[in-house]
XYZ file of C-alpha atoms in Angstrom:
154
model
C 0.000 0.000 0.000
C 1.153 3.491 -0.710
C 2.021 5.905 2.075
C -0.390 8.511 0.657
C -3.256 6.015 0.731
C -2.518 5.062 4.342
C -2.275 8.727 5.383
C -5.576 9.537 3.699
C -7.487 6.773 5.468
C -5.792 7.391 8.823
C -6.834 11.010 8.411
C -10.404 9.964 7.619
C -10.557 7.635 10.624
C -9.174 10.206 13.072
C -11.433 12.934 11.678
C -14.442 10.636 12.112
C -13.504 9.940 15.734
C -13.002 13.659 16.357
C -16.323 14.520 14.733
C -18.297 11.908 16.679
C -16.706 12.677 20.043
C -16.949 16.431 19.434
C -20.588 16.263 18.435
C -21.290 14.167 21.551
C -19.899 17.028 23.651
C -21.917 19.684 21.789
C -24.921 19.188 24.012
C -27.704 16.916 25.115
C -29.109 16.791 21.601
C -26.165 14.693 20.366
C -25.064 13.120 23.645
C -26.465 9.766 22.588
C -23.507 9.365 20.203
C -21.367 8.333 23.182
C -24.177 7.258 25.531
C -24.186 10.644 27.293
C -20.716 9.976 28.775
C -19.340 13.486 28.217
C -16.155 12.778 30.214
C -15.340 9.821 27.957
C -16.149 11.878 24.850
C -13.787 14.597 26.095
C -10.985 12.098 26.706
C -11.461 10.400 23.321
C -11.586 13.809 21.627
C -8.341 14.970 23.250
C -6.480 11.745 22.423
C -7.718 11.813 18.834
C -6.723 15.498 18.615
C -3.138 14.606 19.536
C -3.108 11.973 16.778
C -4.644 14.514 14.367
C -1.883 17.015 15.131
C 0.788 14.326 14.680
C -0.724 13.337 11.332
C -0.740 17.000 10.294
C 2.947 17.359 11.123
C 3.781 14.095 9.321
C 1.876 15.190 6.208
C 3.492 18.643 6.130
C 7.001 17.185 6.573
C 6.265 14.506 3.948
C 5.100 17.090 1.422
C 8.078 19.394 2.093
C 10.525 16.496 1.648
C 8.828 15.513 -1.620
C 9.065 19.082 -2.903
C 12.724 19.425 -1.861
C 13.575 16.112 -3.557
C 11.689 17.329 -6.623
C 9.745 14.110 -6.749
C 7.979 14.230 -10.105
C 6.516 10.726 -9.962
C 3.446 12.045 -8.154
C 1.668 15.344 -8.017
C 2.882 17.460 -5.118
C 0.589 18.101 -2.201
C -1.440 14.909 -2.415
C -2.920 15.154 1.074
C -3.044 18.942 1.292
C -3.396 20.725 -2.008
C -2.318 24.138 -3.230
C -5.903 24.759 -4.365
C -9.410 23.378 -4.178
C -10.409 20.850 -1.561
C -6.816 20.212 -0.475
C -6.320 23.877 0.372
C -9.670 23.948 2.188
C -8.570 20.889 4.202
C -5.268 22.544 5.088
C -6.884 25.791 6.227
C -9.611 24.074 8.252
C -7.022 21.769 9.835
C -4.932 24.724 10.980
C -8.000 26.528 12.337
C -9.119 23.368 14.165
C -5.668 22.941 15.720
C -5.377 26.597 16.775
C -8.887 26.850 18.219
C -8.601 23.428 19.849
C -5.327 24.425 21.509
C -6.921 27.645 22.786
C -9.872 25.691 24.190
C -7.650 23.034 25.759
C -4.994 25.331 27.245
C -7.000 28.418 28.202
C -10.309 26.966 29.335
C -9.766 27.903 32.988
C -8.003 31.246 32.513
C -9.147 33.102 29.397
C -12.931 32.787 29.255
C -13.526 35.264 26.365
C -10.814 33.685 24.168
C -12.121 30.216 24.991
C -15.694 31.215 24.162
C -14.670 32.631 20.767
C -12.487 29.605 20.013
C -15.335 27.229 20.953
C -17.761 29.119 18.729
C -15.348 28.990 15.758
C -14.512 25.322 16.446
C -18.221 24.432 16.619
C -19.268 26.237 13.440
C -16.237 24.958 11.523
C -17.146 21.404 12.536
C -20.468 21.607 10.700
C -18.784 23.114 7.629
C -16.060 20.447 7.673
C -18.509 17.568 8.083
C -20.595 18.901 5.196
C -17.444 19.218 3.078
C -16.428 15.635 3.890
C -19.852 14.430 2.780
C -19.439 16.460 -0.418
C -15.902 15.042 -0.892
C -17.173 11.471 -0.567
C -20.037 12.199 -2.955
C -17.710 13.667 -5.592
C -15.169 10.870 -5.240
C -17.849 8.291 -5.945
C -18.299 10.024 -9.302
C -21.947 10.677 -8.568
C -21.698 14.254 -9.805
C -20.452 13.389 -13.256
C -23.093 13.857 -15.878
C -23.388 11.110 -18.455
C -21.599 12.002 -21.655
C -23.756 12.582 -24.673
C -23.099 10.179 -27.473
C -22.041 11.672 -30.741
C -24.842 11.498 -33.272
C -23.935 9.654 -36.443
C -24.793 11.589 -39.583
C -27.391 9.862 -41.795
């Protein structure tokens, strides 16, 4: 298996765990996701966040090494892209990491900063989950219109 393939699916798995545990902490409406055990959801979310940050660092280092080696066998920026969905993923990842770190480290001291970070983190979660659903939909080729057949002249 290729390293890119493994990174992609590790990323998908960790993001899914983060999304489910984060949504379980969002309130009583979604608490059923983790059987209303908010403490367990918080612990799972924090552990998955550490893995998410490690994967981010690995991907960035991997892409920089590929660019420095001038690896032309593959397109550069396979996990994060310089445009389109890859760029969106990169930007949302950085925002998630920054806001998550603010929430985690400043929860007891900086209430206004924590509140803003939680609001951004929450709203970005819904945008990111919707984009993942869109990404899956596009990758299944469901959006491709059938090609019209060329009419043969009579």
